[in-house]
mmCIF file of C-alpha atoms in Angstrom:
data_model
loop_
_atom_site.group_PDB
_atom_site.id
_atom_site.type_symbol
_atom_site.label_atom_id
_atom_site.label_comp_id
_atom_site.label_asym_id
_atom_site.label_seq_id
_atom_site.Cartn_x
_atom_site.Cartn_y
_atom_site.Cartn_z
ATOM 1 C CA MET T 30 22.487 19.715 14.696
ATOM 2 C CA LYS T 31 21.616 16.197 13.609
ATOM 3 C CA THR T 32 20.486 13.235 15.624
ATOM 4 C CA PHE T 33 20.738 9.505 14.789
ATOM 5 C CA GLU T 34 18.739 7.194 17.349
ATOM 6 C CA MET T 35 17.796 3.590 17.205
ATOM 7 C CA LYS T 36 14.922 2.986 19.579
ATOM 8 C CA THR T 37 14.247 -0.519 18.707
ATOM 9 C CA VAL T 38 15.794 -3.431 20.030
ATOM 10 C CA ILE T 39 16.465 -6.100 17.250
ATOM 11 C CA HIS T 40 16.574 -9.738 17.616
ATOM 12 C CA PHE T 41 17.477 -11.942 14.353
ATOM 13 C CA GLY T 42 18.985 -15.064 13.273
ATOM 14 C CA ASP T 43 18.011 -18.559 13.896
ATOM 15 C CA ASN T 44 15.609 -19.257 16.731
ATOM 16 C CA SER T 45 14.595 -15.164 17.117
ATOM 17 C CA LEU T 46 10.991 -16.375 18.186
ATOM 18 C CA GLU T 47 12.506 -17.713 21.429
ATOM 19 C CA ARG T 48 12.581 -14.061 22.597
ATOM 20 C CA LEU T 49 8.764 -14.297 22.988
ATOM 21 C CA LYS T 50 9.386 -16.772 25.985
ATOM 22 C CA VAL T 51 11.171 -14.077 28.096
ATOM 23 C CA ILE T 52 9.349 -10.722 26.943
ATOM 24 C CA PRO T 53 8.762 -8.440 30.100
ATOM 25 C CA TYR T 54 5.114 -8.572 29.961
ATOM 26 C CA LYS T 55 2.554 -11.107 31.207
ATOM 27 C CA LYS T 56 -0.659 -10.145 29.023
ATOM 28 C CA VAL T 57 -0.292 -9.190 25.202
ATOM 29 C CA LEU T 58 -2.437 -8.539 22.289
ATOM 30 C CA ILE T 59 -1.496 -10.122 19.012
ATOM 31 C CA ILE T 60 -2.552 -8.314 15.960
ATOM 32 C CA THR T 61 -2.545 -9.952 12.711
ATOM 33 C CA ASP T 62 -4.603 -10.968 9.648
ATOM 34 C CA PRO T 63 -6.968 -13.764 9.049
ATOM 35 C CA PHE T 64 -4.509 -15.654 6.843
ATOM 36 C CA ILE T 65 -1.877 -15.938 9.501
ATOM 37 C CA ALA T 66 -4.395 -16.437 12.352
ATOM 38 C CA LYS T 67 -5.925 -19.504 10.579
ATOM 39 C CA GLY T 68 -2.628 -21.251 9.382
ATOM 40 C CA ASP T 69 0.387 -22.814 10.944
ATOM 41 C CA MET T 70 2.526 -19.769 11.244
ATOM 42 C CA ILE T 71 0.526 -18.367 14.394
ATOM 43 C CA ASP T 72 1.544 -21.230 16.323
ATOM 44 C CA LEU T 73 5.101 -19.946 15.825
ATOM 45 C CA ILE T 74 4.143 -17.080 17.892
ATOM 46 C CA THR T 75 1.594 -18.482 20.639
ATOM 47 C CA ALA T 76 3.914 -21.500 21.319
ATOM 48 C CA PRO T 77 6.754 -19.465 22.928
ATOM 49 C CA LEU T 78 4.399 -17.380 24.647
ATOM 50 C CA LYS T 79 2.571 -20.300 26.268
ATOM 51 C CA SER T 80 6.031 -21.792 27.274
ATOM 52 C CA GLY T 81 6.744 -18.484 28.973
ATOM 53 C CA GLY T 82 3.272 -18.212 30.795
ATOM 54 C CA ILE T 83 2.152 -15.095 28.943
ATOM 55 C CA GLN T 84 -1.420 -14.536 28.517
ATOM 56 C CA TYR T 85 -2.533 -13.534 25.135
ATOM 57 C CA ASP T 86 -5.619 -12.618 22.975
ATOM 58 C CA LEU T 87 -5.846 -12.094 19.286
ATOM 59 C CA PHE T 88 -7.150 -9.381 16.983
ATOM 60 C CA THR T 89 -7.282 -10.981 13.615
ATOM 61 C CA ASP T 90 -9.215 -8.222 11.504
ATOM 62 C CA VAL T 91 -6.116 -6.755 9.860
ATOM 63 C CA VAL T 92 -6.303 -6.074 6.083
ATOM 64 C CA PRO T 93 -4.316 -4.743 3.494
ATOM 65 C CA ASP T 94 -3.596 -0.909 3.419
ATOM 66 C CA ALA T 95 -4.812 -0.411 7.292
ATOM 67 C CA PRO T 96 -8.279 1.136 6.482
ATOM 68 C CA VAL T 97 -9.445 3.712 9.098
ATOM 69 C CA GLY T 98 -12.559 1.700 10.067
ATOM 70 C CA LYS T 99 -10.591 -1.447 10.826
ATOM 71 C CA ILE T 100 -8.201 0.712 13.120
ATOM 72 C CA ALA T 101 -11.410 1.672 14.910
ATOM 73 C CA GLU T 102 -12.084 -1.938 15.614
ATOM 74 C CA GLY T 103 -8.761 -2.607 16.811
ATOM 75 C CA VAL T 104 -8.810 0.231 19.140
ATOM 76 C CA LYS T 105 -12.034 -1.051 20.525
ATOM 77 C CA LYS T 106 -10.442 -4.587 20.997
ATOM 78 C CA PHE T 107 -7.400 -3.226 22.884
ATOM 79 C CA LEU T 108 -9.367 -0.970 25.348
ATOM 80 C CA GLU T 109 -11.468 -3.960 26.170
ATOM 81 C CA TYR T 110 -8.519 -6.444 26.497
ATOM 82 C CA GLN T 111 -6.228 -3.943 28.223
ATOM 83 C CA PRO T 112 -2.879 -5.555 27.211
ATOM 84 C CA GLU T 113 0.790 -4.572 28.645
ATOM 85 C CA ALA T 114 2.109 -4.870 25.227
ATOM 86 C CA VAL T 115 0.810 -5.388 21.571
ATOM 87 C CA ILE T 116 2.442 -8.127 19.244
ATOM 88 C CA ALA T 117 2.296 -7.118 15.558
ATOM 89 C CA VAL T 118 2.460 -10.180 13.406
ATOM 90 C CA GLY T 119 2.294 -9.714 9.728
ATOM 91 C CA GLY T 120 3.550 -7.454 6.505
ATOM 92 C CA GLY T 121 3.233 -3.634 6.692
ATOM 93 C CA SER T 122 -0.356 -3.683 6.979
ATOM 94 C CA ALA T 123 -0.426 -5.344 10.247
ATOM 95 C CA ILE T 124 2.437 -3.565 11.759
ATOM 96 C CA ASP T 125 1.191 -0.197 10.632
ATOM 97 C CA SER T 126 -2.168 -1.300 11.814
ATOM 98 C CA SER T 127 -0.873 -2.252 15.231
ATOM 99 C CA LYS T 128 0.936 1.236 15.655
ATOM 100 C CA ALA T 129 -2.102 3.161 14.751
ATOM 101 C CA ILE T 130 -4.366 1.019 17.098
ATOM 102 C CA ARG T 131 -1.992 1.491 20.032
ATOM 103 C CA GLU T 132 -1.473 5.039 19.385
ATOM 104 C CA PHE T 133 -5.022 6.006 19.188
ATOM 105 C CA ALA T 134 -6.266 3.808 22.126
ATOM 106 C CA LEU T 135 -3.569 5.470 24.523
ATOM 107 C CA LYS T 136 -4.941 8.897 23.556
ATOM 108 C CA ILE T 137 -8.394 7.718 24.350
ATOM 109 C CA ASN T 138 -7.497 6.127 27.678
ATOM 110 C CA ASN T 139 -3.971 6.740 28.611
ATOM 111 C CA TYR T 140 -3.396 4.251 31.471
ATOM 112 C CA GLY T 141 0.451 3.872 31.129
ATOM 113 C CA LYS T 142 2.984 2.368 28.607
ATOM 114 C CA VAL T 143 1.914 -0.330 26.554
ATOM 115 C CA GLY T 144 4.916 -2.043 24.653
ATOM 116 C CA LEU T 145 5.072 -2.884 21.236
ATOM 117 C CA ILE T 146 6.666 -5.912 19.276
ATOM 118 C CA ALA T 147 7.004 -6.293 15.682
ATOM 119 C CA ILE T 148 7.330 -9.324 13.886
ATOM 120 C CA PRO T 149 7.571 -8.848 10.163
ATOM 121 C CA THR T 150 6.254 -11.747 7.896
ATOM 122 C CA THR T 151 7.618 -9.955 4.707
ATOM 123 C CA SER T 152 10.975 -8.484 3.853
ATOM 124 C CA GLY T 153 9.818 -5.056 2.505
ATOM 125 C CA THR T 154 8.412 -2.340 4.620
ATOM 126 C CA GLY T 155 10.875 -1.922 7.358
ATOM 127 C CA SER T 156 8.057 -0.805 9.621
ATOM 128 C CA GLU T 157 9.242 -2.613 12.341
ATOM 129 C CA VAL T 158 11.953 -0.333 12.941
ATOM 130 C CA THR T 159 10.182 3.069 11.828
ATOM 131 C CA SER T 160 8.198 5.827 13.528
ATOM 132 C CA PHE T 161 5.866 5.749 10.486
ATOM 133 C CA ALA T 162 2.729 4.335 9.875
ATOM 134 C CA VAL T 163 0.127 4.373 6.719
ATOM 135 C CA VAL T 164 -3.420 4.486 7.355
ATOM 136 C CA ASN T 165 -6.133 4.538 4.268
ATOM 137 C CA ASP T 166 -9.150 6.547 4.295
ATOM 138 C CA THR T 167 -10.871 4.032 1.754
ATOM 139 C CA ASP T 168 -13.877 6.263 1.429
ATOM 140 C CA ALA T 169 -11.666 9.446 0.008
ATOM 141 C CA HIS T 170 -9.189 7.125 -1.558
ATOM 142 C CA VAL T 171 -6.306 8.683 0.412
ATOM 143 C CA LYS T 172 -3.473 7.134 2.341
ATOM 144 C CA TYR T 173 -2.097 9.190 5.280
ATOM 145 C CA PRO T 174 1.320 8.783 6.666
ATOM 146 C CA LEU T 175 1.634 9.061 10.357
ATOM 147 C CA ILE T 176 4.833 10.220 11.832
ATOM 148 C CA SER T 177 5.652 9.844 15.545
ATOM 149 C CA ASP T 178 8.560 8.663 17.534
ATOM 150 C CA SER T 179 5.657 7.190 19.720
ATOM 151 C CA LEU T 180 4.880 4.692 16.746
ATOM 152 C CA THR T 181 8.321 3.279 16.839
ATOM 153 C CA ALA T 182 8.359 -0.564 18.114
ATOM 154 C CA ASP T 183 10.176 -1.464 21.368
ATOM 155 C CA GLU T 184 11.280 -4.680 19.695
ATOM 156 C CA ALA T 185 11.584 -6.283 16.512
ATOM 157 C CA ILE T 186 12.143 -9.909 15.824
ATOM 158 C CA LEU T 187 13.381 -11.054 12.535
ATOM 159 C CA ASP T 188 13.045 -14.806 12.033
ATOM 160 C CA ALA T 189 13.376 -15.786 8.408
ATOM 161 C CA GLU T 190 11.463 -18.762 8.969
ATOM 162 C CA LEU T 191 8.252 -16.403 8.856
ATOM 163 C CA VAL T 192 9.020 -15.548 5.253
ATOM 164 C CA ARG T 193 9.638 -19.062 3.837
ATOM 165 C CA SER T 194 6.378 -19.490 2.207
ATOM 166 C CA VAL T 195 5.912 -16.050 1.056
ATOM 167 C CA PRO T 196 4.924 -16.398 -2.749
ATOM 168 C CA ALA T 197 7.458 -15.241 -5.524
ATOM 169 C CA SER T 198 5.215 -12.514 -6.555
ATOM 170 C CA VAL T 199 5.184 -10.869 -2.843
ATOM 171 C CA THR T 200 8.748 -11.639 -2.504
ATOM 172 C CA ALA T 201 9.427 -9.496 -5.792
ATOM 173 C CA ASP T 202 7.087 -6.578 -4.741
ATOM 174 C CA THR T 203 8.595 -6.374 -1.170
ATOM 175 C CA GLY T 204 12.223 -6.898 -2.226
ATOM 176 C CA MET T 205 11.874 -4.191 -4.541
ATOM 177 C CA ASP T 206 10.223 -1.946 -1.888
ATOM 178 C CA VAL T 207 13.308 -2.660 0.347
ATOM 179 C CA PHE T 208 15.551 -1.388 -2.439
ATOM 180 C CA THR T 209 13.431 1.501 -3.253
ATOM 181 C CA HIS T 210 13.565 2.586 0.599
ATOM 182 C CA ALA T 211 17.293 2.347 0.524
ATOM 183 C CA LEU T 212 17.808 4.062 -2.575
ATOM 184 C CA GLU T 213 15.265 6.930 -1.829
ATOM 185 C CA SER T 214 16.938 7.578 1.674
ATOM 186 C CA TYR T 215 20.317 7.598 0.175
ATOM 187 C CA VAL T 216 19.370 10.612 -2.324
ATOM 188 C CA SER T 217 17.218 12.317 0.326
ATOM 189 C CA THR T 218 17.942 15.754 1.191
ATOM 190 C CA ASP T 219 18.041 14.585 4.913
ATOM 191 C CA HIS T 220 20.756 11.862 4.305
ATOM 192 C CA ASN T 221 23.522 11.704 6.695
ATOM 193 C CA GLU T 222 26.634 9.436 7.316
ATOM 194 C CA PHE T 223 24.754 6.902 9.313
ATOM 195 C CA SER T 224 21.607 6.475 7.215
ATOM 196 C CA ALA T 225 23.984 6.370 4.023
ATOM 197 C CA ALA T 226 25.966 3.310 5.710
ATOM 198 C CA LEU T 227 22.571 1.274 6.324
ATOM 199 C CA ALA T 228 21.283 2.329 2.877
ATOM 200 C CA GLU T 229 24.428 1.175 1.092
ATOM 201 C CA LYS T 230 24.607 -2.361 2.877
ATOM 202 C CA ALA T 231 21.020 -2.835 2.213
ATOM 203 C CA ILE T 232 21.237 -2.073 -1.383
ATOM 204 C CA GLU T 233 24.515 -4.403 -1.573
ATOM 205 C CA ILE T 234 22.312 -7.413 0.033
ATOM 206 C CA CYS T 235 19.649 -6.642 -2.587
ATOM 207 C CA GLY T 236 22.143 -6.814 -5.434
ATOM 208 C CA VAL T 237 23.423 -10.250 -4.431
ATOM 209 C CA PHE T 238 20.191 -12.034 -2.733
ATOM 210 C CA LEU T 239 16.688 -10.380 -4.014
ATOM 211 C CA LEU T 240 16.863 -12.457 -7.075
ATOM 212 C CA ARG T 241 18.106 -15.596 -5.527
ATOM 213 C CA ALA T 242 15.097 -15.384 -3.022
ATOM 214 C CA TYR T 243 12.569 -15.017 -5.752
ATOM 215 C CA LEU T 244 13.771 -17.972 -7.662
ATOM 216 C CA ASP T 245 14.020 -20.229 -4.778
ATOM 217 C CA GLY T 246 11.809 -19.288 -1.687
ATOM 218 C CA ASN T 247 13.544 -22.162 0.310
ATOM 219 C CA ASP T 248 16.809 -20.383 -0.204
ATOM 220 C CA MET T 249 16.855 -19.357 3.578
ATOM 221 C CA HIS T 250 20.194 -17.856 3.568
ATOM 222 C CA ALA T 251 18.995 -15.156 1.013
ATOM 223 C CA ARG T 252 15.464 -15.078 2.694
ATOM 224 C CA GLN T 253 17.342 -14.169 5.871
ATOM 225 C CA LYS T 254 19.522 -11.768 4.210
ATOM 226 C CA MET T 255 16.595 -9.757 2.453
ATOM 227 C CA HIS T 256 14.904 -9.907 5.975
ATOM 228 C CA VAL T 257 17.918 -8.054 7.514
ATOM 229 C CA ALA T 258 18.373 -5.734 4.381
ATOM 230 C CA SER T 259 14.662 -4.753 4.843
ATOM 231 C CA CYS T 260 15.507 -3.868 8.560
ATOM 232 C CA LEU T 261 18.478 -1.723 7.438
ATOM 233 C CA ALA T 262 16.389 0.270 4.961
ATOM 234 C CA GLY T 263 13.863 0.832 7.469
ATOM 235 C CA LEU T 264 16.241 2.153 9.764
ATOM 236 C CA SER T 265 17.886 4.396 7.085
ATOM 237 C CA PHE T 266 14.685 5.793 5.908
ATOM 238 C CA ASN T 267 13.389 6.517 9.345
ATOM 239 C CA THR T 268 16.208 9.101 9.945
ATOM 240 C CA ALA T 269 16.475 10.335 6.216
ATOM 241 C CA GLY T 270 13.266 10.228 4.864
ATOM 242 C CA LEU T 271 12.098 9.008 1.296
ATOM 243 C CA GLY T 272 11.151 11.004 -1.750
ATOM 244 C CA ILE T 273 8.367 11.301 -4.458
ATOM 245 C CA THR T 274 8.614 7.411 -5.670
ATOM 246 C CA HIS T 275 6.711 6.839 -2.290
ATOM 247 C CA SER T 276 4.388 10.069 -2.435
ATOM 248 C CA MET T 277 3.430 8.801 -5.883
ATOM 249 C CA ALA T 278 3.123 5.001 -5.141
ATOM 250 C CA HIS T 279 0.917 6.048 -2.098
ATOM 251 C CA GLN T 280 -1.682 7.557 -4.575
ATOM 252 C CA LEU T 281 -1.493 4.491 -6.869
ATOM 253 C CA GLY T 282 -2.344 2.150 -3.867
ATOM 254 C CA ALA T 283 -5.026 4.147 -2.571
ATOM 255 C CA MET T 284 -6.805 4.709 -5.890
ATOM 256 C CA PHE T 285 -6.175 1.582 -7.831
ATOM 257 C CA HIS T 286 -5.247 -0.993 -4.878
ATOM 258 C CA ILE T 287 -1.558 -1.561 -6.710
ATOM 259 C CA PRO T 288 0.360 -3.404 -4.243
ATOM 260 C CA HIS T 289 3.158 -0.617 -2.435
ATOM 261 C CA GLY T 290 6.203 -2.362 -3.607
ATOM 262 C CA ARG T 291 4.969 -3.175 -6.960
ATOM 263 C CA ALA T 292 3.862 0.779 -7.510
ATOM 264 C CA ASN T 293 7.222 1.607 -6.078
ATOM 265 C CA ALA T 294 9.103 -0.491 -8.536
ATOM 266 C CA MET T 295 7.381 0.489 -11.494
ATOM 267 C CA LEU T 296 8.022 4.407 -10.697
ATOM 268 C CA LEU T 297 11.626 4.131 -9.668
ATOM 269 C CA PRO T 298 13.128 4.148 -13.084
ATOM 270 C CA HIS T 299 11.172 7.277 -14.011
ATOM 271 C CA ILE T 300 12.025 8.851 -10.577
ATOM 272 C CA VAL T 301 15.650 8.336 -10.973
ATOM 273 C CA GLU T 302 15.694 9.822 -14.365
ATOM 274 C CA PHE T 303 13.919 12.950 -12.835
ATOM 275 C CA ASN T 304 16.054 13.290 -9.787
ATOM 276 C CA ALA T 305 19.133 13.145 -11.803
ATOM 277 C CA ASN T 306 17.548 15.334 -14.785
ATOM 278 C CA ILE T 307 19.562 13.003 -17.119
ATOM 279 C CA ASN T 308 18.598 13.665 -20.735
ATOM 280 C CA LYS T 309 20.342 13.571 -24.265
ATOM 281 C CA HIS T 310 21.943 16.759 -23.514
ATOM 282 C CA SER T 311 23.485 15.552 -20.379
ATOM 283 C CA LYS T 312 26.922 14.701 -21.721
ATOM 284 C CA SER T 313 27.683 18.270 -22.559
ATOM 285 C CA GLN T 314 26.830 19.504 -18.864
ATOM 286 C CA LYS T 315 29.549 20.884 -16.945
ATOM 287 C CA GLU T 316 27.809 20.196 -13.626
ATOM 288 C CA TYR T 317 25.186 17.765 -12.770
ATOM 289 C CA LEU T 318 22.484 17.694 -9.694
ATOM 290 C CA PRO T 319 23.798 16.086 -6.475
ATOM 291 C CA ALA T 320 21.753 13.236 -6.822
ATOM 292 C CA VAL T 321 23.776 12.008 -9.986
ATOM 293 C CA LYS T 322 26.830 11.427 -7.872
ATOM 294 C CA ARG T 323 24.762 9.556 -5.357
ATOM 295 C CA TYR T 324 23.272 7.279 -7.930
ATOM 296 C CA SER T 325 26.655 6.921 -9.376
ATOM 297 C CA ASN T 326 27.773 5.503 -5.943
ATOM 298 C CA ILE T 327 24.814 2.970 -5.989
ATOM 299 C CA ALA T 328 25.629 1.908 -9.672
ATOM 300 C CA HIS T 329 29.160 1.163 -8.329
ATOM 301 C CA ILE T 330 28.061 -0.870 -5.185
ATOM 302 C CA LEU T 331 25.920 -2.829 -7.436
ATOM 303 C CA GLY T 332 28.748 -3.647 -9.828
ATOM 304 C CA LEU T 333 27.444 -1.400 -12.610
ATOM 305 C CA SER T 334 29.715 1.612 -12.688
ATOM 306 C CA ASN T 335 30.573 2.948 -16.128
ATOM 307 C CA TYR T 336 33.150 5.255 -17.141
ATOM 308 C CA ASN T 337 31.195 8.527 -16.427
ATOM 309 C CA LYS T 338 28.208 9.596 -14.147
ATOM 310 C CA VAL T 339 25.591 9.783 -16.981
ATOM 311 C CA MET T 340 26.347 6.196 -17.999
ATOM 312 C CA SER T 341 26.359 4.982 -14.396
ATOM 313 C CA VAL T 342 22.695 6.695 -13.814
ATOM 314 C CA ARG T 343 21.424 4.917 -16.971
ATOM 315 C CA SER T 344 23.121 1.677 -15.890
ATOM 316 C CA LEU T 345 21.174 2.117 -12.500
ATOM 317 C CA VAL T 346 17.972 2.776 -14.552
ATOM 318 C CA ASN T 347 18.653 -0.535 -16.864
ATOM 319 C CA TRP T 348 19.139 -2.503 -13.632
ATOM 320 C CA ILE T 349 16.073 -1.612 -12.045
ATOM 321 C CA GLN T 350 14.199 -2.447 -15.271
ATOM 322 C CA PHE T 351 16.161 -5.670 -15.703
ATOM 323 C CA MET T 352 15.015 -6.631 -12.088
ATOM 324 C CA GLN T 353 11.421 -5.935 -12.897
ATOM 325 C CA LYS T 354 11.794 -8.291 -15.999
ATOM 326 C CA GLU T 355 13.131 -10.909 -14.060
ATOM 327 C CA MET T 356 10.686 -10.988 -11.521
ATOM 328 C CA ASN T 357 7.491 -10.270 -13.491
ATOM 329 C CA ILE T 358 6.847 -6.818 -12.116
ATOM 330 C CA PRO T 359 4.958 -4.865 -14.772
ATOM 331 C CA LEU T 360 7.051 -1.934 -16.379
ATOM 332 C CA THR T 361 3.716 0.126 -17.504
ATOM 333 C CA ILE T 362 0.070 0.296 -16.011
ATOM 334 C CA GLN T 363 -1.156 -0.589 -19.248
ATOM 335 C CA GLU T 364 0.738 -3.825 -19.130
ATOM 336 C CA MET T 365 -1.156 -4.650 -15.841
ATOM 337 C CA LYS T 366 -4.534 -4.813 -17.774
ATOM 338 C CA THR T 367 -6.685 -4.268 -14.844
ATOM 339 C CA ILE T 368 -6.925 -0.352 -15.489
ATOM 340 C CA THR T 369 -8.455 1.352 -18.341
ATOM 341 C CA PRO T 370 -6.971 4.254 -19.772
ATOM 342 C CA ASP T 371 -9.975 6.397 -19.247
ATOM 343 C CA VAL T 372 -10.108 5.799 -15.528
ATOM 344 C CA TYR T 373 -6.358 5.957 -15.152
ATOM 345 C CA PHE T 374 -5.898 9.354 -16.705
ATOM 346 C CA ALA T 375 -8.948 10.799 -15.130
ATOM 347 C CA ALA T 376 -7.418 10.090 -11.914
ATOM 348 C CA ILE T 377 -3.863 11.676 -12.496
ATOM 349 C CA ASP T 378 -4.767 15.329 -11.687
ATOM 350 C CA ARG T 379 -6.024 14.116 -8.451
ATOM 351 C CA MET T 380 -3.022 11.754 -7.619
ATOM 352 C CA ALA T 381 -0.539 14.394 -8.444
ATOM 353 C CA GLU T 382 -2.100 17.077 -6.255
ATOM 354 C CA ALA T 383 -2.125 14.053 -3.264
ATOM 355 C CA ALA T 384 1.386 13.256 -4.116
ATOM 356 C CA LEU T 385 2.738 16.935 -3.796
ATOM 357 C CA ALA T 386 0.955 17.235 -0.422
ATOM 358 C CA ASP T 387 2.476 13.790 0.870
ATOM 359 C CA ALA T 388 4.992 14.042 3.450
ATOM 360 C CA CYS T 389 7.554 12.107 1.606
ATOM 361 C CA THR T 390 7.905 14.626 -1.080
ATOM 362 C CA ALA T 391 9.613 17.325 1.361
ATOM 363 C CA THR T 392 12.904 15.165 1.329
ATOM 364 C CA ASN T 393 13.174 14.474 -2.491
ATOM 365 C CA PRO T 394 16.527 15.596 -3.754
ATOM 366 C CA ARG T 395 14.719 17.406 -6.834
ATOM 367 C CA VAL T 396 11.823 19.845 -5.805
ATOM 368 C CA PRO T 397 8.927 18.733 -8.332
ATOM 369 C CA THR T 398 6.048 20.698 -9.630
ATOM 370 C CA LYS T 399 2.779 19.541 -10.214
ATOM 371 C CA GLU T 400 3.404 19.412 -13.707
ATOM 372 C CA ASP T 401 6.414 17.247 -13.283
ATOM 373 C CA ILE T 402 4.277 14.684 -11.272
ATOM 374 C CA VAL T 403 1.675 14.583 -13.978
ATOM 375 C CA LYS T 404 4.305 13.832 -16.502
ATOM 376 C CA ILE T 405 5.653 10.947 -14.674
ATOM 377 C CA TYR T 406 2.312 9.413 -14.352
ATOM 378 C CA THR T 407 1.481 10.087 -17.752
ATOM 379 C CA LYS T 408 4.721 8.030 -18.875
ATOM 380 C CA LEU T 409 4.024 5.196 -16.472
ATOM 381 C CA TRP T 410 0.970 4.454 -18.590
ATOM 382 C CA SER T 411 3.173 3.011 -21.341
ATOM 383 C CA PHE T 412 6.468 3.370 -23.306
#
């Protein structure tokens, strides 16, 4: 038996932040990063809270990749303030930090239910509707995915006004993160009709609106569409799981601080080729791996369909690389010019071990060996 459940109530569209005036809590802790806390954006959150007579305090020491040390500081703040709910405001790091802070604080001192309202300020992670969080052990250079239904937010507020000022480079990285979430969940071994429908719609939106949002940040129609696509993809992978693109990207982020969405985008063409097992002999194959048909479906949704499945998969790989080039995302590690070959290749074996052990690997459509992972990391260095 399979089960599909949506635990998060989603508010979206114009003036969605007005929901904060009427939330069923009187004392909340806002968790965000210093950039948001010091800018005008925080007023969009605090103004409706004030209007609703809701008491609030802020924890603003969120940094990228949710380090364990910062989570501990947040837990201390939570226990001191004892809020009725947490409001997470920011990208994936802020939302993941909020999930972890609430989870650990309640395990230390369980004084009842504490709500969680997630308000994303990037269109990428889908963390506002998932039961996942990723925390980072900065000393060991390892990222740990946390998975529990108790991590899922009670409410999500999707207001595109919060992403209007997101830089083009971040729009590109997070947008390709959305696409990767949708694509990996679509070919996952745990996919189902519900997750597939959500993934297909997210991919369709990315095909039409991602480049528009990148080229013109003030295109609010494109911004709102990508904000919704991010949520749809999150709902999809929350039930279906992901794959080795994410497993391998987690290691690149932990080891070299490559932004998560960018790492996904760089890896994705290689993973599609691996999962499809497409090579120079493919045209003579009588049967293809199950992922080939599903990748072909995605090519069709993107308007890339060709006269056979092999060409469809190749056209999908080409489309991903086209999007990378159009949005100035490096195709290779070498192209980044921030990592030396000696340092990169010395890290491959350790990253491969960690990627195999990553929770996302279990639902990849093709079972990889360590040698397979090493080969993909090696190809990622340069063409």
